[in-house]
Coordinates of C-alpha atoms in Angstrom, one line a residue:
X88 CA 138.9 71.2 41.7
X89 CA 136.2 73.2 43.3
X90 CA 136.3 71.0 46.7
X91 CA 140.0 71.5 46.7
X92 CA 139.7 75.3 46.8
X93 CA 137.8 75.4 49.3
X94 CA 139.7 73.2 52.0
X95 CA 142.5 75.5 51.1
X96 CA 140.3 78.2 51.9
X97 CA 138.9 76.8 55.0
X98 CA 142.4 75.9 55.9
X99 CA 143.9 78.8 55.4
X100 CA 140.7 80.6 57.3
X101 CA 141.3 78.0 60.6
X102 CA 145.5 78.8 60.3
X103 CA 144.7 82.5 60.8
X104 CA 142.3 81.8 63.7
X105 CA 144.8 79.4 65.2
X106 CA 147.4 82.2 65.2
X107 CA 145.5 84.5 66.9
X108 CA 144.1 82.6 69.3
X109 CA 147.3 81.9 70.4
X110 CA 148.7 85.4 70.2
X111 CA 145.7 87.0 72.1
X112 CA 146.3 88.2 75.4
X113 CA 142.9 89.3 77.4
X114 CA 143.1 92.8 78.6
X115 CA 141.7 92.1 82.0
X116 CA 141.5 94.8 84.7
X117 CA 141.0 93.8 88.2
X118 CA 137.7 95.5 90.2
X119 CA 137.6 95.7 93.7
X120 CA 134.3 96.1 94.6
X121 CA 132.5 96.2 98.0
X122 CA 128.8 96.7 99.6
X123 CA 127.2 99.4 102.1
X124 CA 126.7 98.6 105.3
X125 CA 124.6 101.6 106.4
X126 CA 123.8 104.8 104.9
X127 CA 123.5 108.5 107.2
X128 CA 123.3 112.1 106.8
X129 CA 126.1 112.9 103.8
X130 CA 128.6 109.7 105.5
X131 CA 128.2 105.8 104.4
X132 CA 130.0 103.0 106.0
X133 CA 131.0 100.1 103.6
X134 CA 132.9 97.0 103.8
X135 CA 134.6 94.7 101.8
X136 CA 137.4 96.9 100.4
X137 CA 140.3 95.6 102.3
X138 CA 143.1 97.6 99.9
X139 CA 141.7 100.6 100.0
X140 CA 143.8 103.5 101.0
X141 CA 142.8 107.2 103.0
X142 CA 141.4 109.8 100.7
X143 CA 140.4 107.1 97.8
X144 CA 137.7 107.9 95.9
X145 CA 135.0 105.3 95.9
X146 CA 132.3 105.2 93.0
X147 CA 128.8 104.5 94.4
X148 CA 125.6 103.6 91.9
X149 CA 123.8 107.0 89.9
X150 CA 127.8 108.2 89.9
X151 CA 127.7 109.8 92.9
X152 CA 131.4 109.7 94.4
X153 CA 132.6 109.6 98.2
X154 CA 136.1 109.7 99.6
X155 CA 137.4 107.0 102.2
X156 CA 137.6 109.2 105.5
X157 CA 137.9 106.7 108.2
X158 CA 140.1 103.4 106.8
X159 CA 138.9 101.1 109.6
X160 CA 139.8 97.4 109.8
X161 CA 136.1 95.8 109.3
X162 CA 134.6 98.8 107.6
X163 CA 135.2 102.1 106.0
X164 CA 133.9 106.0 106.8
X165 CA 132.9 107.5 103.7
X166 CA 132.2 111.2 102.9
X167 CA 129.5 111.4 100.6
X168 CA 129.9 114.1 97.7
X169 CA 126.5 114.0 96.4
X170 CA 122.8 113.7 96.2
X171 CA 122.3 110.6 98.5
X172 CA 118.9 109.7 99.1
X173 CA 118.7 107.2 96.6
X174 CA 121.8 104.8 97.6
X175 CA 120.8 101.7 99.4
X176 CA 122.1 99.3 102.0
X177 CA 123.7 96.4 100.1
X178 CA 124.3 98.5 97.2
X179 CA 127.6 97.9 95.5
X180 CA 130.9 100.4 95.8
X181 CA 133.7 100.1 93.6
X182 CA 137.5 101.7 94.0
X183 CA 138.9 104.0 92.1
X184 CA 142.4 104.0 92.8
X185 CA 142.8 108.0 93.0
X186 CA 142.3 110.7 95.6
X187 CA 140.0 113.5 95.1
X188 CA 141.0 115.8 91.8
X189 CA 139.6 119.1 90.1
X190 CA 140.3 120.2 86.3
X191 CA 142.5 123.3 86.2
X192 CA 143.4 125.6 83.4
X193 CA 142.2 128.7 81.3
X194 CA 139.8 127.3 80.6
X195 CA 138.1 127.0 84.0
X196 CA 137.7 131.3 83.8
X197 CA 134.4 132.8 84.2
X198 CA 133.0 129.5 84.8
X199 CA 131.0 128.6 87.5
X200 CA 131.6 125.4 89.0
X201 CA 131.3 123.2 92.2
X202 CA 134.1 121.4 93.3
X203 CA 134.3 118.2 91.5
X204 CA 134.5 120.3 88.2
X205 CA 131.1 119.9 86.9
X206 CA 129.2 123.1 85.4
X207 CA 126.7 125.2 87.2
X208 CA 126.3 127.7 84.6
X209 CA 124.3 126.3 82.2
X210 CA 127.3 125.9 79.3
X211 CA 129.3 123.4 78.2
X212 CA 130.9 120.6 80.1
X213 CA 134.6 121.6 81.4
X214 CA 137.5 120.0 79.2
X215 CA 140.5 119.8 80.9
X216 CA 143.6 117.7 80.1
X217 CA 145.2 118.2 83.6
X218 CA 143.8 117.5 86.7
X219 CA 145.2 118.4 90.3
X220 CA 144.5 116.7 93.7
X221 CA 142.3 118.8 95.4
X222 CA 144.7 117.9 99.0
X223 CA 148.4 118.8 98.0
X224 CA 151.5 120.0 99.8
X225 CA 152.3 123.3 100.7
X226 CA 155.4 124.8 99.1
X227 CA 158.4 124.1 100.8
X228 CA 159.7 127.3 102.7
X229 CA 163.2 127.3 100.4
X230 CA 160.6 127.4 97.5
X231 CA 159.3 130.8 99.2
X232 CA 160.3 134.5 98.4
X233 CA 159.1 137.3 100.9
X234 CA 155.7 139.3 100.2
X235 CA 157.5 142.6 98.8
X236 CA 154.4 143.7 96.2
X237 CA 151.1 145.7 97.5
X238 CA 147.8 143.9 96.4
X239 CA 145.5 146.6 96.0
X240 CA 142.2 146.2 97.6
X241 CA 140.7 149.8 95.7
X242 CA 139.5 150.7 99.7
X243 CA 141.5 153.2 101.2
X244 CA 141.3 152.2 105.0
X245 CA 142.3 148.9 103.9
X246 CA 145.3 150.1 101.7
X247 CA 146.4 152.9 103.8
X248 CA 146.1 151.8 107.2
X249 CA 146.0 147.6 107.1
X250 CA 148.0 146.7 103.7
X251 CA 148.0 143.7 101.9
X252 CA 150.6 142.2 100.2
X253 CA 150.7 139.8 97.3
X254 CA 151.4 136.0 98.9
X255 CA 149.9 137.1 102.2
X256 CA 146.9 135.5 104.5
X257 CA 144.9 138.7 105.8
X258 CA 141.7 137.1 107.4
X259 CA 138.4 139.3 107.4
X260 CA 136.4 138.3 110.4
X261 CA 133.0 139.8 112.2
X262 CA 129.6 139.8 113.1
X263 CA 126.7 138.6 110.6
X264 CA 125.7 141.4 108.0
X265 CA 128.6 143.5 108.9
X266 CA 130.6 143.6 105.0
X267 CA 133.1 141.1 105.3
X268 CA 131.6 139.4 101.4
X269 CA 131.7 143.3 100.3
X270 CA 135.3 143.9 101.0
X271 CA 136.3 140.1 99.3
X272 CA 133.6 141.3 96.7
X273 CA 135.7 145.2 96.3
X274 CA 139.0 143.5 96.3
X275 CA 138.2 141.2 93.5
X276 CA 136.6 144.2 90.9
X277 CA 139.8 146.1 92.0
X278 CA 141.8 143.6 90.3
X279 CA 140.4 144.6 86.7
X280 CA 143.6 145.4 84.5
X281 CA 146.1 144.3 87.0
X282 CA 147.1 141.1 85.8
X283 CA 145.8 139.1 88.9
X284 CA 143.3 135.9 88.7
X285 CA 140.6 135.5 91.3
X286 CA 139.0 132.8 92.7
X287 CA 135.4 133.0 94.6
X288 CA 134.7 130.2 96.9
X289 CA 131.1 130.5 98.2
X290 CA 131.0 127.6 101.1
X291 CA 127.9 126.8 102.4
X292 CA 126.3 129.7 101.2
X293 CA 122.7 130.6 100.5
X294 CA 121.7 130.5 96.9
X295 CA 120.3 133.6 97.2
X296 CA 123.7 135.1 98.3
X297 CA 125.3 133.4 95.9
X298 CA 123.4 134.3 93.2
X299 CA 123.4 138.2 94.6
X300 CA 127.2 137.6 94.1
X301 CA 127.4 136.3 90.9
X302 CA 125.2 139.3 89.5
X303 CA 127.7 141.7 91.1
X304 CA 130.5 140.3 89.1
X305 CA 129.1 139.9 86.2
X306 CA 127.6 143.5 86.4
X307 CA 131.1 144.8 87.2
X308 CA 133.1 142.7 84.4
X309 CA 134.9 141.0 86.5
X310 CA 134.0 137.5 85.3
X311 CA 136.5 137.7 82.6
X312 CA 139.4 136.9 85.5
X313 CA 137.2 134.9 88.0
X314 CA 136.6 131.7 88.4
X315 CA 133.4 130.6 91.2
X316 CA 134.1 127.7 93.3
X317 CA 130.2 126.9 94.9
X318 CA 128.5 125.1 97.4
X319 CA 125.3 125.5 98.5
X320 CA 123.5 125.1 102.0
X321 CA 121.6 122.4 100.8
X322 CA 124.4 120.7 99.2
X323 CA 126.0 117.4 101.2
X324 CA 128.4 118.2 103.8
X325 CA 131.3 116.4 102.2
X326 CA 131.2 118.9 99.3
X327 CA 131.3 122.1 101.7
X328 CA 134.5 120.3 102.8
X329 CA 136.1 120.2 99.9
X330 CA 135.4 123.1 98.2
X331 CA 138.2 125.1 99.4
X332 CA 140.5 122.4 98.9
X333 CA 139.6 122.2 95.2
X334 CA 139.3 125.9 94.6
X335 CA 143.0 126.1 96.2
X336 CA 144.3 123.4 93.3
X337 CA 142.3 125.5 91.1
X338 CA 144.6 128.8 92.3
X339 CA 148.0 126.8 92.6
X340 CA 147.8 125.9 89.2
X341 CA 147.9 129.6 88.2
X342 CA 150.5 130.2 90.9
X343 CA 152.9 127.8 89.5
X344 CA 152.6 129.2 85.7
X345 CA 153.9 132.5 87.6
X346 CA 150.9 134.6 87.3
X347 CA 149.1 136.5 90.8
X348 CA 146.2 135.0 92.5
X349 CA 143.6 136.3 94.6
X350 CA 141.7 133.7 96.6
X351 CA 138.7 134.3 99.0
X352 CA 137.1 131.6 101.5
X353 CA 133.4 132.5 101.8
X354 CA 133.5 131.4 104.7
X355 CA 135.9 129.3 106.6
X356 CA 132.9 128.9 110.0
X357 CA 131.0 126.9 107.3
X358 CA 134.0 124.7 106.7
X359 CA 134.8 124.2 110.3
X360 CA 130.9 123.0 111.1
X361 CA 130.7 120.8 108.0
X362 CA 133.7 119.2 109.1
X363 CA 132.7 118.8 112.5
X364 CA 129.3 117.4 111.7
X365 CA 131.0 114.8 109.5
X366 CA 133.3 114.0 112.3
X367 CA 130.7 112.8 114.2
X368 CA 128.9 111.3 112.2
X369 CA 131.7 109.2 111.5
X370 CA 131.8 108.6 115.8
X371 CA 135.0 110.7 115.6
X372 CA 136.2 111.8 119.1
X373 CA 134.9 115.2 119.9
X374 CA 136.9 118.3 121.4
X375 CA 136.2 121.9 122.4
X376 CA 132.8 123.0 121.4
X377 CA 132.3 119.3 119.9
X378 CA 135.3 120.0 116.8
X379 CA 137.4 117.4 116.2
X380 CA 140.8 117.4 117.8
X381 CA 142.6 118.2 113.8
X382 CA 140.4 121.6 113.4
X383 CA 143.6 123.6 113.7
X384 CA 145.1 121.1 111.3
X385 CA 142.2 121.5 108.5
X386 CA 142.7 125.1 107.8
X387 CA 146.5 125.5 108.6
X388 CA 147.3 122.7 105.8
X389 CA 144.5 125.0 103.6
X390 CA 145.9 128.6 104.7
X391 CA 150.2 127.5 104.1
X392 CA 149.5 126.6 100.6
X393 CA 149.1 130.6 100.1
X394 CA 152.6 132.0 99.3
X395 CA 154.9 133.8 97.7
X396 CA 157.5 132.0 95.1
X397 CA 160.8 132.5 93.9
X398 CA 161.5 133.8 91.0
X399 CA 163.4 130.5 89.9
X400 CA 160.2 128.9 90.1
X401 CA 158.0 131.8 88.3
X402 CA 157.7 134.0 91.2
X403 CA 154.3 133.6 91.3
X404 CA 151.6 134.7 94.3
X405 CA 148.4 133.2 95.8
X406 CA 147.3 135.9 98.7
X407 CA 144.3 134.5 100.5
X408 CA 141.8 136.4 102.4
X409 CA 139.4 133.7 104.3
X410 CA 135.9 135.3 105.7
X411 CA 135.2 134.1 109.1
X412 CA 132.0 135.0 111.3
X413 CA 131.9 136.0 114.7
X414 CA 128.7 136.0 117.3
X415 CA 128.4 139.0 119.6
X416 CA 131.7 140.0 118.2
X417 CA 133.4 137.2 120.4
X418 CA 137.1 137.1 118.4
X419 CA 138.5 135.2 121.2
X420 CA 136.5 131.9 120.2
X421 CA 137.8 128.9 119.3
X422 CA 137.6 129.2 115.2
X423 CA 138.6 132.5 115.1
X424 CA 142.0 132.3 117.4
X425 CA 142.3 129.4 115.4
X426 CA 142.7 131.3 112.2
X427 CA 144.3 134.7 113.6
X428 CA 147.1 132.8 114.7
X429 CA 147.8 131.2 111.3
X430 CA 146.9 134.1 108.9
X431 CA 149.5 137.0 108.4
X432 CA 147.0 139.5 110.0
X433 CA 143.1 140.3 110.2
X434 CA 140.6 143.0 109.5
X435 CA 138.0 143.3 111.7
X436 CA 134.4 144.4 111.0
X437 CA 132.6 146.2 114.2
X438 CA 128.9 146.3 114.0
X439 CA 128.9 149.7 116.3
X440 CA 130.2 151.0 113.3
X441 CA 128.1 149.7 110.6
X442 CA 125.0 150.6 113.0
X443 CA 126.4 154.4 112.6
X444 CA 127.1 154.0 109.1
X445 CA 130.9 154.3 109.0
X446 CA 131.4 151.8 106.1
X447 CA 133.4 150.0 105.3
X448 CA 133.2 149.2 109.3
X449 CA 136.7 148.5 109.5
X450 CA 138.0 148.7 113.6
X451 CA 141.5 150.2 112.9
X452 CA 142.5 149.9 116.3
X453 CA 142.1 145.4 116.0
X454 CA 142.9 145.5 112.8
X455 CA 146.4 144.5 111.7
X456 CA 148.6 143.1 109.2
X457 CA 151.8 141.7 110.0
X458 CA 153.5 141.3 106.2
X459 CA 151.7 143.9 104.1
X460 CA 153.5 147.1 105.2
X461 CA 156.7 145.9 104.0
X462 CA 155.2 145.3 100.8
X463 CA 153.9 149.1 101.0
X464 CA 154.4 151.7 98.7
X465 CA 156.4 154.6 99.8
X466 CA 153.6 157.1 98.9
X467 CA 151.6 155.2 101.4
X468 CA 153.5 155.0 103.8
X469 CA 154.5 158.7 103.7
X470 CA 150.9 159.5 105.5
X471 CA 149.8 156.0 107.1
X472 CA 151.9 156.4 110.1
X473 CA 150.9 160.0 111.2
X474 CA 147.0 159.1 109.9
X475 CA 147.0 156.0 112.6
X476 CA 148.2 158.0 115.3
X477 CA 145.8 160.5 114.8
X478 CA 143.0 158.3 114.1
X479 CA 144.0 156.8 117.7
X480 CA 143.6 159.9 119.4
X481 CA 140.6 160.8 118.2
X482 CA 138.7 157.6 118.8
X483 CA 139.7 158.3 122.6
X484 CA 138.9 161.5 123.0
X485 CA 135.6 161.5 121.4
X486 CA 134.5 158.9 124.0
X487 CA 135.6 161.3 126.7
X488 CA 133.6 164.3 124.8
X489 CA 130.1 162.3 125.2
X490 CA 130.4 163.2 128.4
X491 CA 129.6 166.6 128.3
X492 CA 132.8 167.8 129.5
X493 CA 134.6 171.0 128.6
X494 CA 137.2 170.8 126.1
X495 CA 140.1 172.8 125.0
X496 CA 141.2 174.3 121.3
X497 CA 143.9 171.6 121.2
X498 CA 141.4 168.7 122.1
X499 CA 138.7 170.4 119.5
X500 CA 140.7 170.5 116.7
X501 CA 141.9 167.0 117.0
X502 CA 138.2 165.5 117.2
X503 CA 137.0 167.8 114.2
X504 CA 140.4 166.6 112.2
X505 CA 139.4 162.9 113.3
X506 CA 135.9 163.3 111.9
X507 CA 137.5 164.6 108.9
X508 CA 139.9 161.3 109.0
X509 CA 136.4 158.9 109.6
X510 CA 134.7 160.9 106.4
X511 CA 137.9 160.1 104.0
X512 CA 138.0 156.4 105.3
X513 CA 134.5 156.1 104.6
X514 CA 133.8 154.7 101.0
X515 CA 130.6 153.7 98.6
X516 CA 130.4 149.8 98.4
X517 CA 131.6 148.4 95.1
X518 CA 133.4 151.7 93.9
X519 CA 136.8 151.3 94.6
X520 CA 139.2 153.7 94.4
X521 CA 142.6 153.9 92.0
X522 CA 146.0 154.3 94.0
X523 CA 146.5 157.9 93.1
X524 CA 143.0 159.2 94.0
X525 CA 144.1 157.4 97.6
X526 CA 146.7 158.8 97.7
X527 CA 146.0 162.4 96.8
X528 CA 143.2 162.0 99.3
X529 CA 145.1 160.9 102.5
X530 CA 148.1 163.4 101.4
X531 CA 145.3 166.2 101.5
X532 CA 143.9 164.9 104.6
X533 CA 147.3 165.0 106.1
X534 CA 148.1 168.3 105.2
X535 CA 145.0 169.4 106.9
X536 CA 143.4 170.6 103.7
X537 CA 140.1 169.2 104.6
X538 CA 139.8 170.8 108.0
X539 CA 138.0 174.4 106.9
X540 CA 135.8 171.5 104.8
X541 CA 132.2 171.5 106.6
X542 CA 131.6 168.1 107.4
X543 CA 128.6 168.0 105.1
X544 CA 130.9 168.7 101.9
X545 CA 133.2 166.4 102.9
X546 CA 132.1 163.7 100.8
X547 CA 131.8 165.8 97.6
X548 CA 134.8 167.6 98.7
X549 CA 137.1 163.7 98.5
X550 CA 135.3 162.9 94.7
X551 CA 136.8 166.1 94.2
X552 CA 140.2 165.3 94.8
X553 CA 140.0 161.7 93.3
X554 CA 138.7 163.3 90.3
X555 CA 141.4 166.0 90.0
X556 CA 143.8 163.0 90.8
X557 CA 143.8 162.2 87.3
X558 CA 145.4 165.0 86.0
X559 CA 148.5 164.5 87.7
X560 CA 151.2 164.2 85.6
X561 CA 152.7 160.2 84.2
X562 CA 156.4 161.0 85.3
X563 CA 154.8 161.5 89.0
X564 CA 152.5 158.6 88.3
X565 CA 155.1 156.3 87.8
X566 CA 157.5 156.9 90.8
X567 CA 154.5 156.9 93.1
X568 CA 154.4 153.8 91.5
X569 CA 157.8 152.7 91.9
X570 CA 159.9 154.8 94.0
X571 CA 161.3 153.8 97.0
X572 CA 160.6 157.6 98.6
X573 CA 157.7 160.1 98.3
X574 CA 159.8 163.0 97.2
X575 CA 158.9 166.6 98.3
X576 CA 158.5 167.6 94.6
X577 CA 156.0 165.0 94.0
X578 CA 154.2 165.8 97.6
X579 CA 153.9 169.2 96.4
X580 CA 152.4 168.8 93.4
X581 CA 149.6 166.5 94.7
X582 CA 148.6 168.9 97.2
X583 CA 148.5 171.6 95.0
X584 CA 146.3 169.7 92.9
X585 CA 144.0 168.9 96.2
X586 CA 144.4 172.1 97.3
X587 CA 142.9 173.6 93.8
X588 CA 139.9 170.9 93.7
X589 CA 138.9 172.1 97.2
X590 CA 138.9 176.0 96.8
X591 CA 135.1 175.7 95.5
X592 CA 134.1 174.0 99.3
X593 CA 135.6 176.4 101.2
X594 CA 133.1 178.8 103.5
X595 CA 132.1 181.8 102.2
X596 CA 134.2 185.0 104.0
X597 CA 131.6 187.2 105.1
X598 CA 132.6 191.1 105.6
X599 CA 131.4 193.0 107.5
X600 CA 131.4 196.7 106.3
X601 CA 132.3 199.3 108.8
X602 CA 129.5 202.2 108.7

């Protein structure tokens, strides 16, 4: 009885194996997986991955990543995006069957990251269940609305004079060491409490900088909206290329929820180099100044995916302000025309300015911005037309008065009301200023109010007004806001304001008493 038992059992065992044995189907996933042929500065050249297709990521051993640049037919260009030094001819490569993507989401806020998602502030790895290709499509231009809302940058030379709207491309362009981060940096802390996300992209950049930039932010509370997209200088080229492709994603997928985002390249000549030097490594046909024949290409297909969107489709913004550099304030070279034909406008920094300590060193006369005065509000555009003009005339004439030469009343008093116009534009880096105290300013300036001002009052004379700003009243708040005309109620209320704040600077009367 006991033997019998146990053949059942055994039986029984062997039946169950039988059935799944037969019912098992191996879950067998094909590998494609090929070798490098040489290794180079950031670039590797492998073969033996016939299927693979442009922009695929490739896994290489120690989990560094590259992405298929050049699809050859006996070998492949790849960009590397990571530490290198270790990888070895013969080493093997494997597919990965995906292009190039970043994590998105709220979660990615006040993080610091570089641009394959991974940490660089010492906290906890990024969980993210959506990912976007860092290389997408610009939005169709039916999916487009026009720029119609200001973006307020918080300096007035900027708002007044060279607006920006919200969906626009304003690049920032200069010398070395002449402000262009400080203005990106101003813009960004101006955004505090109005609804709009930022993202940093440092490209390139020294840690030190970086670091200096980061400290700012942090100090100024405005990591709670940022999010820090970095590269360093000793980083691989092929990350520096990316990086403002991934930070982009990173700002789209803000866009499309409907929300406003502020984006700043930091800085595209860093871009334009690291491509170029991965060009050639990859033997690449060279072009003017040794750039690849596509440089246009790489930062048009970057700049167009900054827009405006219908309000069917959330009516969301990403304005973009790329940072280009300039030597021996040459704007006519080949990166920079590049750029200030595709942008919607540019702000120029002039060194001959910073050198005389007119800061922000913004050159009004090549400065421009083709969108944002349509997106203007009507208290600004009240005083910006008559302050340009006269701003204009006074730049000329005060080159003609370092001559020496005799001048006239009339020709006086529009040099001394430009200087006046020079010390309002001037402004403190990292304090920027709200719309009204502009506005009260530049209506006061307009109005002549600061003209009796000695010029070394002036600058206590404008905290004045932006502090008496204020107390001006909500109802006149909130058309200067949203009204589609400064009214001469509302004008004469902000000047009487000024006007009260600046009694105390005024110049002593001295009488004389007649014996």
């Amino acid at each position: 009885m006991e033997h019998e038992s146990l053949q059942k059992t055994f039986d029984r065992a062997f039946s169950g194996m039988q059935q799944v044995r037969e019912t098992f189907t191996p879950d067998l996933k094909p590998r494609e997986i090929g070798t490098i042929v040489s290794i180079a500065t950031g670039i590797a050249k492998v073969s033996g991955l016939p299927g693979v297709g442009l922009d695929e990521v490739l896994k290489f051993p120690g989990d560094i990543y590259g992405i298929a640049f050049n699809v050859d037919e006996d070998e492949i260009g790849v960009v590397l995006l990571g530490d290198y030094w270790h990888l070895q001819t013969s080493d093997e490569v494997e597919r990965q069957g995906h292009v190039v993507d970043v994590p998105v989401g709220d979660g990615l806020i006040g993080r610091i990251i570089n641009p394959m998602g991974f940490p660089l502030d010492g906290k906890e790895k990024l969980v993210s269940s959506t990912r976007l290709p860092v290389e997408r499509p610009a939005p169709p231009i039916m999916d487009r609305a026009p720029v119609s809302a200001p973006l307020q940058t918080g300096i007035k030379v900027i708002d007044a004079l060279i607006p920006v709207g919200r969906g626009q491309r304003e690049l920032i362009l200069g010398d070395r060491q002449t402000g262009k981060t400080a203005i990106a940096l101003d813009t960004i802390l101006n955004q505090k409490d109005k609804n709009v996300l930022c993202v940093y992209c440092a490209i390139s950049q020294r840690a030190s900088g970086v670091a200096k930039v980061i400290a700012t932010l942090r100090e100024q509370g405005a990591m709670d909206y940022t999010i820090v997209v970095v590269t360093e200088g000793n980083d691989p080229p092929g990350l520096a290329f990316v990086a403002p492709y991934a930070a982009t994603s990173i700002a789209e997928s803000f866009m499309e929820q409907g929300r406003d985002v502020l984006i700043v390249y930091d800085d595209l000549t860093h871009h334009a180099r690291a491509y170029r030097e991965l060009s050639l490594l990859l033997r690449r046909p060279p072009g003017r100044e040794a750039f690849p024949g596509d440089i246009f290409y790489l930062h048009s297909r970057l700049l167009e995916r900054a827009t405006h969107l219908r309000s069917e489709l959330g009516g969301g913004s990403l304005t973009a302000l790329p940072i280009i550099e300039t030597e021996a304030q040459d704007i006519s070279a080949y990166i920079p025309t590049n750029l200030i034909s595709i942008t919607d406008g540019q702000i120029y920094l002039s060194p001959t300015l910073f050198e005389l300590g007119v800061l922000p060193a913004v050159d009004v006369a090549k400065s421009v911005s083709r969108v944002g005065a349509k997106a203007q509000r009507a208290a600004y555009r009240a005083v910006s037309g008559d302050l340009k003009l006269s701003y204009a005339q006074f730049e000329e004439l005060e080159t003609f008065a370092r001559f020496g030469a005799r001048l006239d009343d009339n020709t006086r008093k529009i040099i001394q009301h430009g200087r006046r116009i020079r010390a309002c534009l001037k402004q403190q880096e990292f304090a920027p200023v709200s719309m009204v105290g502009q506005i009260s300013v530049l209506l006061a300036l307009t109005a002549n109010l600061f003209d009796s001002i000695p010029l070394e009052k002036m600058t206590s004379a404008i905290h004045a007004v932006q502090f008496a700003a204020a107390d001006i009243p909500d109802n006149v708040h909130a058309r200067l806001e949203n009204a589609k005309k400064l009214s001469e109620e509302d004008r004469a209320t902000i000047l009487q304001l000024a006007d009260d704040a600046l009694m105390q600077f005024q110049p002593s009367q001295n009488f004389k008493v007649k014996p």
